[in-house]
Structures are given as structure tokens and as C-alpha cells.
Amino acid sequence: TIRAIRDDTAAKLQDMGCLVTDSHTNFLFVEVPGLPGAKLYELLREQGILVRQWNRPRIENRCRVTVGTQEEMDALIKALEEIK
């Protein structure tokens, strides 16, 4: 179930223009081009969506999104649609 939700979410994010690192785990690294990772983190947090973000070279513009339920991932997609 986790793999199916992860793959479905990754495809939806890519369709929205997000950069998503290939994953075989229970999380996705997501970047919204033109939006710093710290800002993405804050905007998602304001909508009640918690992700992880690190200020480290090569990953500072990406957020780590743990794969949740389908409903949780749909909420992420909806929040990102509002942000973009």
C-alpha cells in the first residue's frame, strides 16, 4: 500500500512540475522549482502539513515528505496546488 501511495503521489507531484527524487523508501524528496526549501517547509506547516527540511548543500531546496495515508497525501497535493 505504501509503495502504491508513494508512486501515485510522486507522479502527481511531477505532473505539477515538482522535482521528485526516485524513491524505494517510505519518503519522497520534493523540490518546487523557484521556491526555497525553507519557504516550502513554512508554507506547508501553515497548512498543517509537517515535512522535514535541512539547510545542507544539495538538499536545501528539497523537503522530505514521509508517505502517509492516501488522504494525507491528497492533502499535500491540495496544499501544493494552493502554494504554486
Coordinates of N, CA, C and O in Angstrom, one line a residue:
T1 N 0.8 -1.2 0.0 CA 0.0 0.0 0.0 C 0.9 1.3 0.0 O 0.6 2.2 -0.8
I2 N 1.9 1.3 0.8 CA 2.8 2.4 0.9 C 3.4 2.7 -0.4 O 3.5 3.8 -0.9
R3 N 3.9 1.6 -1.1 CA 4.5 1.8 -2.4 C 3.6 2.4 -3.4 O 3.9 3.3 -4.2
A4 N 2.4 1.9 -3.4 CA 1.4 2.4 -4.4 C 1.1 3.9 -4.1 O 1.0 4.7 -5.1
I5 N 0.9 4.2 -2.9 CA 0.6 5.6 -2.5 C 1.8 6.5 -2.8 O 1.7 7.6 -3.4
R6 N 3.0 6.0 -2.5 CA 4.2 6.8 -2.8 C 4.3 7.1 -4.3 O 4.6 8.2 -4.8
D7 N 4.2 6.0 -5.1 CA 4.3 6.2 -6.6 C 3.2 7.1 -7.2 O 3.5 7.9 -8.0
D8 N 2.0 6.9 -6.7 CA 0.9 7.8 -7.1 C 1.2 9.3 -6.8 O 1.0 10.2 -7.6
T9 N 1.6 9.5 -5.6 CA 1.9 10.9 -5.1 C 3.1 11.4 -5.9 O 3.0 12.6 -6.4
A10 N 4.1 10.7 -6.1 CA 5.3 11.1 -6.9 C 4.8 11.5 -8.3 O 5.3 12.6 -8.8
A11 N 4.0 10.7 -8.9 CA 3.5 11.1 -10.3 C 2.7 12.4 -10.3 O 2.9 13.2 -11.2
K12 N 1.9 12.5 -9.3 CA 1.0 13.8 -9.2 C 1.9 15.0 -9.0 O 1.7 16.0 -9.6
L13 N 3.0 14.8 -8.1 CA 3.9 15.9 -7.9 C 4.6 16.3 -9.2 O 4.8 17.5 -9.5
Q14 N 5.1 15.3 -9.9 CA 5.8 15.6 -11.1 C 4.9 16.2 -12.2 O 5.4 17.1 -12.9
D15 N 3.7 15.8 -12.2 CA 2.7 16.4 -13.2 C 2.5 17.9 -12.8 O 2.2 18.7 -13.7
M16 N 2.7 18.3 -11.6 CA 2.6 19.7 -11.1 C 3.8 20.5 -11.4 O 3.9 21.6 -11.1
G17 N 4.9 19.8 -11.9 CA 6.1 20.5 -12.1 C 7.2 20.4 -11.0 O 8.2 21.0 -11.1
C18 N 6.8 19.6 -10.0 CA 7.8 19.5 -8.9 C 8.9 18.5 -9.3 O 8.6 17.6 -10.1
L19 N 10.0 18.6 -8.7 CA 11.1 17.7 -8.9 C 11.0 16.7 -7.7 O 11.0 17.1 -6.6
V20 N 11.0 15.4 -8.1 CA 10.9 14.3 -7.1 C 12.0 13.3 -7.3 O 12.1 12.8 -8.4
T21 N 12.8 13.1 -6.3 CA 13.9 12.1 -6.4 C 13.3 10.7 -6.4 O 12.3 10.4 -5.7
D22 N 13.8 9.8 -7.3 CA 13.3 8.5 -7.3 C 13.4 7.9 -5.9 O 14.4 8.1 -5.2
S23 N 12.5 7.1 -5.5 CA 12.5 6.6 -4.1 C 12.0 5.1 -4.1 O 11.1 4.7 -4.8
H24 N 12.6 4.4 -3.3 CA 12.2 3.0 -3.0 C 12.0 2.8 -1.5 O 12.1 1.8 -0.9
T25 N 11.8 4.0 -0.8 CA 11.6 4.1 0.6 C 10.2 4.6 1.0 O 9.4 4.7 0.1
N26 N 10.0 4.9 2.2 CA 8.7 5.4 2.6 C 8.7 6.9 2.7 O 7.9 7.5 3.4
F27 N 9.5 7.6 1.9 CA 9.5 9.0 1.8 C 9.9 9.5 0.4 O 10.5 8.7 -0.4
L28 N 9.6 10.8 0.1 CA 10.0 11.4 -1.1 C 10.7 12.7 -0.8 O 10.4 13.4 0.2
F29 N 11.7 13.0 -1.6 CA 12.4 14.3 -1.6 C 11.8 15.1 -2.7 O 11.8 14.8 -3.8
V30 N 11.2 16.3 -2.3 CA 10.4 17.1 -3.2 C 11.0 18.5 -3.3 O 11.3 19.1 -2.2
E31 N 11.1 19.0 -4.5 CA 11.5 20.4 -4.7 C 10.5 21.1 -5.6 O 10.1 20.5 -6.6
V32 N 10.1 22.3 -5.2 CA 9.3 23.1 -6.1 C 10.2 24.1 -6.7 O 10.7 25.0 -6.0
P33 N 10.4 24.0 -8.0 CA 11.4 25.0 -8.6 C 11.0 26.4 -8.4 O 9.8 26.8 -8.4
G34 N 12.0 27.2 -8.0 CA 11.8 28.6 -7.7 C 11.4 28.9 -6.3 O 11.2 30.1 -6.0
L35 N 11.2 27.9 -5.5 CA 10.8 28.1 -4.1 C 11.8 27.5 -3.2 O 12.0 26.2 -3.2
P36 N 12.5 28.3 -2.4 CA 13.4 27.7 -1.4 C 12.8 26.7 -0.5 O 11.6 26.8 -0.1
G37 N 13.6 25.7 -0.2 CA 13.1 24.6 0.7 C 12.5 25.1 2.0 O 11.5 24.6 2.5
A38 N 13.2 26.0 2.6 CA 12.8 26.6 3.9 C 11.4 27.3 3.8 O 10.6 27.2 4.7
K39 N 11.2 27.9 2.7 CA 9.9 28.6 2.4 C 8.8 27.6 2.2 O 7.7 27.7 2.7
L40 N 9.1 26.5 1.4 CA 8.2 25.5 1.2 C 7.8 24.8 2.5 O 6.6 24.6 2.8
Y41 N 8.8 24.6 3.4 CA 8.5 24.0 4.7 C 7.5 24.9 5.5 O 6.6 24.4 6.0
E42 N 7.8 26.2 5.5 CA 6.9 27.1 6.3 C 5.5 27.1 5.7 O 4.5 27.1 6.4
L43 N 5.4 27.2 4.4 CA 4.1 27.3 3.7 C 3.3 26.0 4.0 O 2.0 26.1 4.3
L44 N 3.9 24.9 4.0 CA 3.2 23.6 4.3 C 2.8 23.5 5.7 O 1.7 23.1 6.1
R45 N 3.7 24.0 6.6 CA 3.5 24.0 8.0 C 2.2 24.8 8.4 O 1.4 24.5 9.2
E46 N 2.1 26.0 7.7 CA 1.0 26.9 7.9 C -0.3 26.2 7.6 O -1.4 26.5 8.1
Q47 N -0.3 25.2 6.7 CA -1.5 24.4 6.3 C -1.6 23.1 7.1 O -2.4 22.3 6.8
G48 N -0.8 23.0 8.1 CA -0.9 21.8 9.0 C -0.2 20.5 8.4 O -0.4 19.4 8.9
I49 N 0.7 20.7 7.4 CA 1.4 19.6 6.8 C 2.8 19.7 7.3 O 3.5 20.7 7.0
L50 N 3.3 18.7 8.0 CA 4.6 18.6 8.5 C 5.6 17.8 7.6 O 5.3 16.6 7.3
V51 N 6.6 18.4 7.2 CA 7.7 17.8 6.4 C 9.0 18.1 7.1 O 9.1 18.8 8.1
R52 N 10.1 17.5 6.6 CA 11.4 17.8 7.1 C 12.2 18.6 6.1 O 12.0 18.4 4.9
Q53 N 13.1 19.5 6.5 CA 13.9 20.3 5.6 C 15.2 20.6 6.3 O 15.2 20.8 7.5
W54 N 16.3 20.4 5.6 CA 17.6 20.7 6.1 C 18.3 21.7 5.3 O 18.2 21.8 4.1
N55 N 19.0 22.6 5.9 CA 19.9 23.6 5.2 C 21.3 23.0 5.0 O 22.2 23.4 5.7
R56 N 21.3 22.1 4.1 CA 22.6 21.4 3.8 C 22.8 21.5 2.3 O 21.8 21.4 1.5
P57 N 24.0 21.6 1.8 CA 24.3 21.6 0.4 C 23.6 20.4 -0.3 O 23.6 19.3 0.2
R58 N 23.1 20.7 -1.5 CA 22.5 19.7 -2.4 C 21.0 19.3 -2.0 O 20.3 18.9 -2.8
I59 N 20.6 19.5 -0.7 CA 19.3 19.2 -0.4 C 18.5 20.4 0.3 O 17.4 20.2 0.7
E60 N 19.1 21.6 0.3 CA 18.5 22.7 1.0 C 17.2 23.1 0.3 O 16.4 23.8 1.0
N61 N 17.0 22.8 -0.9 CA 15.7 23.2 -1.6 C 14.7 22.1 -1.7 O 13.7 22.2 -2.4
R62 N 15.0 21.0 -1.0 CA 14.1 19.9 -1.0 C 13.5 19.7 0.4 O 14.1 19.9 1.4
C63 N 12.3 19.1 0.4 CA 11.7 18.7 1.6 C 11.5 17.2 1.6 O 11.2 16.7 0.5
R64 N 11.7 16.6 2.7 CA 11.4 15.2 2.9 C 10.0 15.0 3.3 O 9.6 15.5 4.4
V65 N 9.3 14.3 2.5 CA 7.8 14.0 2.8 C 7.7 12.5 3.1 O 7.9 11.7 2.2
T66 N 7.3 12.2 4.3 CA 7.0 10.8 4.6 C 5.7 10.4 4.0 O 4.7 11.2 4.1
V67 N 5.6 9.3 3.4 CA 4.4 8.8 2.8 C 3.4 8.4 3.9 O 3.8 7.6 4.8
G68 N 2.2 8.9 3.8 CA 1.2 8.6 4.8 C 0.0 7.9 4.1 O 0.2 7.2 3.1
T69 N -1.1 8.1 4.6 CA -2.3 7.6 4.0 C -2.7 8.3 2.7 O -2.1 9.4 2.5
Q70 N -3.5 7.7 2.0 CA -3.9 8.4 0.7 C -4.5 9.7 1.0 O -4.3 10.7 0.3
E71 N -5.3 9.8 2.1 CA -6.0 11.1 2.4 C -4.9 12.2 2.8 O -5.0 13.3 2.4
E72 N -3.9 11.7 3.5 CA -2.8 12.7 3.9 C -2.0 13.2 2.7 O -1.7 14.3 2.6
M73 N -1.8 12.3 1.7 CA -1.0 12.6 0.5 C -1.9 13.5 -0.4 O -1.4 14.4 -1.0
D74 N -3.2 13.3 -0.4 CA -4.1 14.1 -1.2 C -4.1 15.5 -0.6 O -4.2 16.5 -1.3
A75 N -4.0 15.6 0.8 CA -4.0 16.9 1.4 C -2.7 17.7 1.0 O -2.7 18.9 0.8
L76 N -1.6 16.9 0.9 CA -0.3 17.5 0.5 C -0.4 18.1 -0.9 O 0.0 19.2 -1.2
I77 N -1.0 17.3 -1.8 CA -1.2 17.7 -3.2 C -2.1 19.0 -3.2 O -1.7 20.0 -3.9
K78 N -3.2 19.0 -2.5 CA -4.0 20.2 -2.5 C -3.3 21.4 -1.9 O -3.4 22.5 -2.5
A79 N -2.5 21.2 -0.9 CA -1.7 22.3 -0.3 C -0.7 22.9 -1.3 O -0.6 24.1 -1.5
L80 N -0.1 22.0 -2.0 CA 0.9 22.4 -3.0 C 0.2 23.1 -4.2 O 0.8 24.1 -4.8
E81 N -1.0 22.7 -4.6 CA -1.7 23.4 -5.6 C -2.0 24.8 -5.2 O -1.9 25.7 -6.0
E82 N -2.3 25.0 -3.9 CA -2.6 26.4 -3.4 C -1.3 27.2 -3.3 O -1.4 28.4 -3.6
I83 N -0.2 26.6 -3.0 CA 1.1 27.3 -2.9 C 1.6 27.7 -4.3 O 2.1 28.8 -4.4
K84 N 1.5 26.9 -5.3 CA 2.0 27.1 -6.6 C 1.3 28.2 -7.3 O 0.3 28.5 -7.5

